[in-house]
N, CA and C of each residue as an Amber inpcrd file, in Angstrom:
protein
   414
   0.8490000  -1.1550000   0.0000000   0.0000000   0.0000000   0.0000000
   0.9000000   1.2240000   0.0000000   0.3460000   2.2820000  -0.8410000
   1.4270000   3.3080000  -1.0720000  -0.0320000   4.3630000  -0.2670000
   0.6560000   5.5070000   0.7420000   0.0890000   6.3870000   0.8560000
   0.5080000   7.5880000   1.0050000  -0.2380000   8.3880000  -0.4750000
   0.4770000   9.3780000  -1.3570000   0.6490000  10.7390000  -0.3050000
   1.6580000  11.2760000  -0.6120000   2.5090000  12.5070000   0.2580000
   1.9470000  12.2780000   1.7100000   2.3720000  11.8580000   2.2990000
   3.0040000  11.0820000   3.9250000   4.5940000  11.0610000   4.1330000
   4.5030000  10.1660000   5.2780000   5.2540000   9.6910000   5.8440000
   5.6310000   9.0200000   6.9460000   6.4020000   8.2390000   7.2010000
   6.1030000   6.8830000   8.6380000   7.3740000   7.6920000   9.5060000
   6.8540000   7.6290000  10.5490000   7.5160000   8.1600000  11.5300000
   7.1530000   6.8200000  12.7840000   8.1180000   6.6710000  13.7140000
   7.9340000   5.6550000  14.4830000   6.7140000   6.1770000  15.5560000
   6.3300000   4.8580000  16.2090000   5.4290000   5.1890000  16.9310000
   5.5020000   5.1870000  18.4010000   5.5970000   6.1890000  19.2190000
   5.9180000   5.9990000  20.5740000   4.6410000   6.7930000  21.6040000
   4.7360000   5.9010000  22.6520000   3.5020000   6.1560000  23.6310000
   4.2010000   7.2080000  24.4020000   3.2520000   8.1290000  25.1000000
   3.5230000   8.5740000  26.3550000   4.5740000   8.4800000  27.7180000
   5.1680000   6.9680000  27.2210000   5.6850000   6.5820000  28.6250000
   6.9580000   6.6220000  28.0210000   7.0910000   6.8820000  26.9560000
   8.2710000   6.7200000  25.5880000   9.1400000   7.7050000  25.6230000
   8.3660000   8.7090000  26.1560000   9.2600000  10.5620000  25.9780000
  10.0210000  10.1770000  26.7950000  11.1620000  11.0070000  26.4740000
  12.9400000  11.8820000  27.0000000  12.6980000  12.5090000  26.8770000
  12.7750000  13.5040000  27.7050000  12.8600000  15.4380000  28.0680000
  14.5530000  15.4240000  27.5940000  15.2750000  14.4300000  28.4210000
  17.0230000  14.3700000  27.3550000  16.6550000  14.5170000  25.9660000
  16.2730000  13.9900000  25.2880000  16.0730000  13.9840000  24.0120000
  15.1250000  14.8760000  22.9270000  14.5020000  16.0800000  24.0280000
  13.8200000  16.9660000  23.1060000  14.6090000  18.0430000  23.5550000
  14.7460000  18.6750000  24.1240000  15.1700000  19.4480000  24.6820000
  16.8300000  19.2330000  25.4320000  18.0910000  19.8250000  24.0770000
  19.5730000  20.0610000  24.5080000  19.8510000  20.1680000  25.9110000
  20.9000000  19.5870000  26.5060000  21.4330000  20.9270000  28.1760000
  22.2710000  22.0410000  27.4280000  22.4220000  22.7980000  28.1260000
  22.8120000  24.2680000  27.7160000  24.4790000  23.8070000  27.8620000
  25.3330000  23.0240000  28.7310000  26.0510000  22.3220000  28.6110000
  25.9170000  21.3350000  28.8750000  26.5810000  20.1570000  27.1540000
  26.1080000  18.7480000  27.8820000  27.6940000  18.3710000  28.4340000
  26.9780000  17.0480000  28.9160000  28.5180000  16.1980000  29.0950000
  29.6570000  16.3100000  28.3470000  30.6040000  16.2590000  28.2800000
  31.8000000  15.7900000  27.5190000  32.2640000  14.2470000  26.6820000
  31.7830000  13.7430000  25.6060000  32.2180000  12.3620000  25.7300000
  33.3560000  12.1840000  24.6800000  34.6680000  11.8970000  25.2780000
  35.7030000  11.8300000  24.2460000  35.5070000  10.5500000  22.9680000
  34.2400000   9.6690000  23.3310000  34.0730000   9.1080000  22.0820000
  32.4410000   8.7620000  21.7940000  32.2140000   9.7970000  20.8430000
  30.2070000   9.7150000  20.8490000  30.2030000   8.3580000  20.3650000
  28.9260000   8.3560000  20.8060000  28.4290000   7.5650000  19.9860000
  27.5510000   7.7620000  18.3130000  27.9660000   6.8330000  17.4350000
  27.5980000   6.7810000  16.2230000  26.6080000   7.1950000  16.2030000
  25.0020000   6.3590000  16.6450000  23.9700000   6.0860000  16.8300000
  23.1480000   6.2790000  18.3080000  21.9840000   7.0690000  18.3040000
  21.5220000   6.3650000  19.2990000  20.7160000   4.9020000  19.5310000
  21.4230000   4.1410000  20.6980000  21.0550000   2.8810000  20.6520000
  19.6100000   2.5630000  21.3500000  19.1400000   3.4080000  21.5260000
  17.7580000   3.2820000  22.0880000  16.7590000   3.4240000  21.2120000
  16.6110000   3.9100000  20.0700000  15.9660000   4.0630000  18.8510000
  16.1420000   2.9210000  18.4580000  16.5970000   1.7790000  18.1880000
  16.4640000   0.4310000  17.5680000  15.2600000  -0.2210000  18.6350000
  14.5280000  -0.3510000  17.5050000  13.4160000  -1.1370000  17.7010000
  13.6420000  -2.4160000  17.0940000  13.7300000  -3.5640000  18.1230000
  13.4870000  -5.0780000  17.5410000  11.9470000  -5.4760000  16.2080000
  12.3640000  -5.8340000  15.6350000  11.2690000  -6.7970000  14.2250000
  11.4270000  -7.8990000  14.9290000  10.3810000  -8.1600000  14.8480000
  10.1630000  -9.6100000  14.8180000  10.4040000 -10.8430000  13.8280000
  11.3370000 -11.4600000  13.8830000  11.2860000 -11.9820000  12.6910000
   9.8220000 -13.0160000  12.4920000  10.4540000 -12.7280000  10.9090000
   8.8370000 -13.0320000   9.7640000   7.6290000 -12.5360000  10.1720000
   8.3610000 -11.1550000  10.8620000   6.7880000 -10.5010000  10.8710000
   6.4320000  -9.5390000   9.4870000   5.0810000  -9.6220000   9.5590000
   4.5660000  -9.5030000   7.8590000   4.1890000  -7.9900000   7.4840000
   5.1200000  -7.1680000   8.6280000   4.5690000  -5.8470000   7.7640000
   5.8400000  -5.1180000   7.8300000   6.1120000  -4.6280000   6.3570000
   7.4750000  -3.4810000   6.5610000   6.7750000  -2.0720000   6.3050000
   7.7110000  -1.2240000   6.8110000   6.9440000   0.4340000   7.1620000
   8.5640000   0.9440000   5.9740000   8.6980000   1.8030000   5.4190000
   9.7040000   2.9160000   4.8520000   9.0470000   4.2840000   4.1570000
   9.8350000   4.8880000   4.1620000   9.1480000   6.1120000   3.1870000
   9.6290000   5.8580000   1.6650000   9.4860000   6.2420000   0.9480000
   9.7940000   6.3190000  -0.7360000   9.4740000   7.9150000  -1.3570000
  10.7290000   8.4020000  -1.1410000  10.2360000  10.3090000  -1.8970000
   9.5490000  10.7290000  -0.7180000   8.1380000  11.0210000  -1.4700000
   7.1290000  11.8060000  -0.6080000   5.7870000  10.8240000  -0.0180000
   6.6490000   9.7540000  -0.2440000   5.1640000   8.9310000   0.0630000
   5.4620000   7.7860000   0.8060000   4.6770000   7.1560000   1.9890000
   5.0170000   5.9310000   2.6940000   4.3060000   4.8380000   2.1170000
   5.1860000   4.0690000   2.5830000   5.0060000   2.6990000   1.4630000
   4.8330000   1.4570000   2.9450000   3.4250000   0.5790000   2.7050000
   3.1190000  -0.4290000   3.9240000   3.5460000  -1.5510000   3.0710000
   4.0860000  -2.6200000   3.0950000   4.2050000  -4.1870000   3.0360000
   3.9670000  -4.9880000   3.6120000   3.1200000  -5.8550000   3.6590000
   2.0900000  -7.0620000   3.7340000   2.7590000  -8.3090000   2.8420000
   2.7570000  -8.9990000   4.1370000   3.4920000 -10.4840000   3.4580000
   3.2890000 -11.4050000   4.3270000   2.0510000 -11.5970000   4.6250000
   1.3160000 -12.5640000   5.6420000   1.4810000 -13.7950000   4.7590000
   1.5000000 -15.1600000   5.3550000   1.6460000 -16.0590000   4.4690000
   0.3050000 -16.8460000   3.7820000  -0.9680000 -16.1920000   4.6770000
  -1.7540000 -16.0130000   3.3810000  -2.9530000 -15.2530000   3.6010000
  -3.9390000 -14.5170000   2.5990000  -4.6600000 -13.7610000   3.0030000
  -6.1980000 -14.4850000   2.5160000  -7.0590000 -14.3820000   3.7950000
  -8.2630000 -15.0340000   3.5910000  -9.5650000 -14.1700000   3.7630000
 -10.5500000 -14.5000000   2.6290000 -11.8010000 -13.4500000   3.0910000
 -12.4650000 -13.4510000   4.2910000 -12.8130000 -12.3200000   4.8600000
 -12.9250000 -12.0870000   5.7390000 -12.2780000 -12.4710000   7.1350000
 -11.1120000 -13.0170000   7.2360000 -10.3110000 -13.3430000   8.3050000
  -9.6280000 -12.0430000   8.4710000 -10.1880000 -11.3490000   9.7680000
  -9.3680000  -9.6510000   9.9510000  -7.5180000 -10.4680000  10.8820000
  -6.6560000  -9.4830000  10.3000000  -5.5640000 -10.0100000  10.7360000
  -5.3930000  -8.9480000  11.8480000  -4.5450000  -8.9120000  13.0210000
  -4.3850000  -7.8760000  14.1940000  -2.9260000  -7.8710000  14.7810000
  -2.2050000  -7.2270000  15.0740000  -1.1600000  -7.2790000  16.0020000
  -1.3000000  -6.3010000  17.2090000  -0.5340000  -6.7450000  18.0150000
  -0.4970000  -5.9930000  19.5210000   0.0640000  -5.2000000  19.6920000
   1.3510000  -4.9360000  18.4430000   2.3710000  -4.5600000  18.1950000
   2.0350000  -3.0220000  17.7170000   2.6520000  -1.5460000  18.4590000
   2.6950000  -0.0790000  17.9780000   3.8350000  -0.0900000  16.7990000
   3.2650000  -0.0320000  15.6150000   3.7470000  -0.2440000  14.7240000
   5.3710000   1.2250000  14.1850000   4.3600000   1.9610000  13.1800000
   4.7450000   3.5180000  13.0520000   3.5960000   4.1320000  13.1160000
   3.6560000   5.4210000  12.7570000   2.6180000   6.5200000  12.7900000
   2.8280000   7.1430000  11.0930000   1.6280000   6.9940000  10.4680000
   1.8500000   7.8420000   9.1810000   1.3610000   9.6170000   8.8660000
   1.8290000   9.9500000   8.7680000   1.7300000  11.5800000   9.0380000
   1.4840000  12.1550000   7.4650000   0.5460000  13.2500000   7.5070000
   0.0930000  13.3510000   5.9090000   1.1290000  14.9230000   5.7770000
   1.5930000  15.0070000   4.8370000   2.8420000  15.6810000   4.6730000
   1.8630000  17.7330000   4.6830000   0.3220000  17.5410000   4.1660000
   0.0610000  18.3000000   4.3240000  -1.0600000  18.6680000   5.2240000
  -1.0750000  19.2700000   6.3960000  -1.7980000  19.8610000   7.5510000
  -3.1280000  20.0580000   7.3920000  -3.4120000  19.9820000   6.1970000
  -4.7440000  20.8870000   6.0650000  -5.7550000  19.4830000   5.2990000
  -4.9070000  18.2100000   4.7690000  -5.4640000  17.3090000   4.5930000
  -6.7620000  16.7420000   5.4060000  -7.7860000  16.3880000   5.0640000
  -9.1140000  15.7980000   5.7190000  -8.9350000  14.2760000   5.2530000
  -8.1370000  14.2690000   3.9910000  -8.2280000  12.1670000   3.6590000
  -6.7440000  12.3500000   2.8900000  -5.8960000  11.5280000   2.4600000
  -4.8950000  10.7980000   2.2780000  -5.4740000   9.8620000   0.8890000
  -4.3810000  10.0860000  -0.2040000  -4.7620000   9.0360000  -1.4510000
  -3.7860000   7.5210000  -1.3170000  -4.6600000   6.6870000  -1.3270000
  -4.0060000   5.5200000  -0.8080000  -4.3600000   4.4980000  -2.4680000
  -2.7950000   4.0700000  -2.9800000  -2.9840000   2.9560000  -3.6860000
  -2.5730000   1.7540000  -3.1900000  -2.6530000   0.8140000  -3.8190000
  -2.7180000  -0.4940000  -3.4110000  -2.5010000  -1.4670000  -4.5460000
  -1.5060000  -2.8220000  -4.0960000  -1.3800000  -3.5340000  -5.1190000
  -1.0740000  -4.9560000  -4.3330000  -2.1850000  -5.9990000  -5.2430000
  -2.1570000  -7.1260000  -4.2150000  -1.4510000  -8.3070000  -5.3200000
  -0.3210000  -8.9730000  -4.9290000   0.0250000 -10.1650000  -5.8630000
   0.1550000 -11.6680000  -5.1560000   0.0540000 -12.7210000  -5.7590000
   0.1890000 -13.8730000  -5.5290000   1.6790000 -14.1100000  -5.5560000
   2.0850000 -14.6980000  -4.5930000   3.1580000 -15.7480000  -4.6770000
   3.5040000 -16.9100000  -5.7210000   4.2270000 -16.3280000  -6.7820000
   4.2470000 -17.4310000  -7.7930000   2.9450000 -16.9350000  -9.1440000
   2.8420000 -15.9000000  -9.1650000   1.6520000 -15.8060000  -9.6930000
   2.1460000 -14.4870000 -10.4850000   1.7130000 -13.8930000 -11.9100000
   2.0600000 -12.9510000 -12.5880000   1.1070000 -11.8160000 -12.2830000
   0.1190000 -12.5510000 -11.8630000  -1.7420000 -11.3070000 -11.9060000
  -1.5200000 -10.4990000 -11.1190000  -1.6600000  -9.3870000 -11.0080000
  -1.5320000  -8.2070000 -10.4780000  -2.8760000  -7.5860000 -10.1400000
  -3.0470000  -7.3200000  -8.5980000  -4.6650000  -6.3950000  -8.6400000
  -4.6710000  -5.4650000  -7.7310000  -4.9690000  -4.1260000  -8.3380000
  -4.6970000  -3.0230000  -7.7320000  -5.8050000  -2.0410000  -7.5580000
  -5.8000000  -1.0460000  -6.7260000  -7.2670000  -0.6650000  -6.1050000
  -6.3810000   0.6760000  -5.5620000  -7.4790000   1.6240000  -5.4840000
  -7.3120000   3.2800000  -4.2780000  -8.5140000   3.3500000  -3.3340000
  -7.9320000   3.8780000  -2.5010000  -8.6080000   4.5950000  -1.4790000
  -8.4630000   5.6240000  -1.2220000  -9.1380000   6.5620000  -0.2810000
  -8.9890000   7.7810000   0.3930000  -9.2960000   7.3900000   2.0910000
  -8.0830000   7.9040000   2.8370000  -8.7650000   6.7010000   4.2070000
  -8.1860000   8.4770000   4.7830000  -9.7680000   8.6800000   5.7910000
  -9.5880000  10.1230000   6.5540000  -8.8470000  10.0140000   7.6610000
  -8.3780000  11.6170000   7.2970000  -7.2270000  11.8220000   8.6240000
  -7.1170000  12.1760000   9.9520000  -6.7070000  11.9900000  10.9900000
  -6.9720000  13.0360000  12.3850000  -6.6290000  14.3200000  12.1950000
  -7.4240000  15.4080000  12.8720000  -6.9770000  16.6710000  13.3540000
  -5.5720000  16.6160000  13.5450000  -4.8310000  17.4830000  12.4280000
  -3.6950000  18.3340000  13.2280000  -3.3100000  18.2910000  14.9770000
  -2.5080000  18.2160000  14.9660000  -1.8920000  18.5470000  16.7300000
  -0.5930000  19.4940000  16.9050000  -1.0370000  20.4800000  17.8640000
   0.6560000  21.0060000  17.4580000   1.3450000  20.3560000  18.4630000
   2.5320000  21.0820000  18.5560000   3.9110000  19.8320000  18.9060000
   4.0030000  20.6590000  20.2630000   3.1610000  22.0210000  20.3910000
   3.5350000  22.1700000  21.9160000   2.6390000  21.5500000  22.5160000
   1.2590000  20.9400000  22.0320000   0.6750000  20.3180000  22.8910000
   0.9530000  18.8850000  23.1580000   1.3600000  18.7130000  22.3060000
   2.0830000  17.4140000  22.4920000   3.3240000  17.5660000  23.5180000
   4.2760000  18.1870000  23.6470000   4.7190000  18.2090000  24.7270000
   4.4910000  18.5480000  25.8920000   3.4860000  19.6510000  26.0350000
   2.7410000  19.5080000  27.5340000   1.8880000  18.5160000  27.8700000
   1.6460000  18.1630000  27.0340000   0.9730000  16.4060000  27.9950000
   2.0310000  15.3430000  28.1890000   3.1660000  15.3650000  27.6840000
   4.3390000  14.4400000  27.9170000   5.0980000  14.8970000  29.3350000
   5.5370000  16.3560000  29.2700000   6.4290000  16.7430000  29.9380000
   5.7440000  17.8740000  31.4420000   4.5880000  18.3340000  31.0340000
   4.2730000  19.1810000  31.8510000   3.2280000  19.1800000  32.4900000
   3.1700000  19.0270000  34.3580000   2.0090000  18.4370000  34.6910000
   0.9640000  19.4900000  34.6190000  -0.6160000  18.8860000  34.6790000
  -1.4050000  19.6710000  34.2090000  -1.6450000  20.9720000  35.4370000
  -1.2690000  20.9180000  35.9830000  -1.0850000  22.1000000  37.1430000
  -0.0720000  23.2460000  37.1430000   0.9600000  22.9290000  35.9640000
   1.6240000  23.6620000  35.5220000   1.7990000  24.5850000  34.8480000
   2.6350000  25.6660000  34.4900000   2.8990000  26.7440000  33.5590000
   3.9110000  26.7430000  33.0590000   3.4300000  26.6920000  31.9400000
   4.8580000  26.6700000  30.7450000   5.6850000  28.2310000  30.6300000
């Protein structure tokens, strides 16, 4: 499934935030050897689990590779996957294509949607519900 001008951004709960990590110290530590990467951002896959998340350009791209797909059998995971974000703010729906193939099979069948979006959020409110208790002043 391609969904046109997006993008997958990982998905993290509430309990997920670093105040380290949004917000610099005015001086940090000293470390005579950084690190490359941060190692806390690696999120384990499961192996042969059946969905890959990437972006492509301007558009996020879902992969589905369940080992098989049956009518009406809804598939579910427990698993917080990513978050797809529509590149423009003012969006109400998202153009979604789609392309379904067989294993071993040449036939190709492809389909669109429009699947609606949530309200906008800005990012300071998003950080006062992470970081700032509600009794507080920013």
């Amino acid at each position: 499934m391609t969904f046109h001008n997006c993008e997958v951004l990982d998905c993290l709960d509430p309990d997920d935030a670093d105040f380290e990590k949004v917000v610099e110290p005015v001086l940090g530590p000293h470390v005579p050897f950084p690190a490359i990467f941060d190692h806390s951002a690696i999120r384990p896959i499961l192996r042969d689990y059946p969905v890959t998340w990437s972006t492509h350009g301007s558009d996020a791209q879902v992969v589905l590779t369940p080992e098989a797909f049956r009518p009406n059998v809804v598939w579910t995971s427990d698993q917080d996957d990513y978050v797809l974000i529509a590149r423009d703010l003012q969006a109400s729906a998202v153009e979604v294509s789609w392309e379904l193939t067989e294993d071993g099979s040449d036939t190709v069948s492809r389909g669109e949607v429009r699947v609606p979006t949530e309200p906008c959020v800005d990012a300071a409110d998003v950080f006062k519900s992470a970081f700032v208790d509600a009794d507080e002043d920013l």
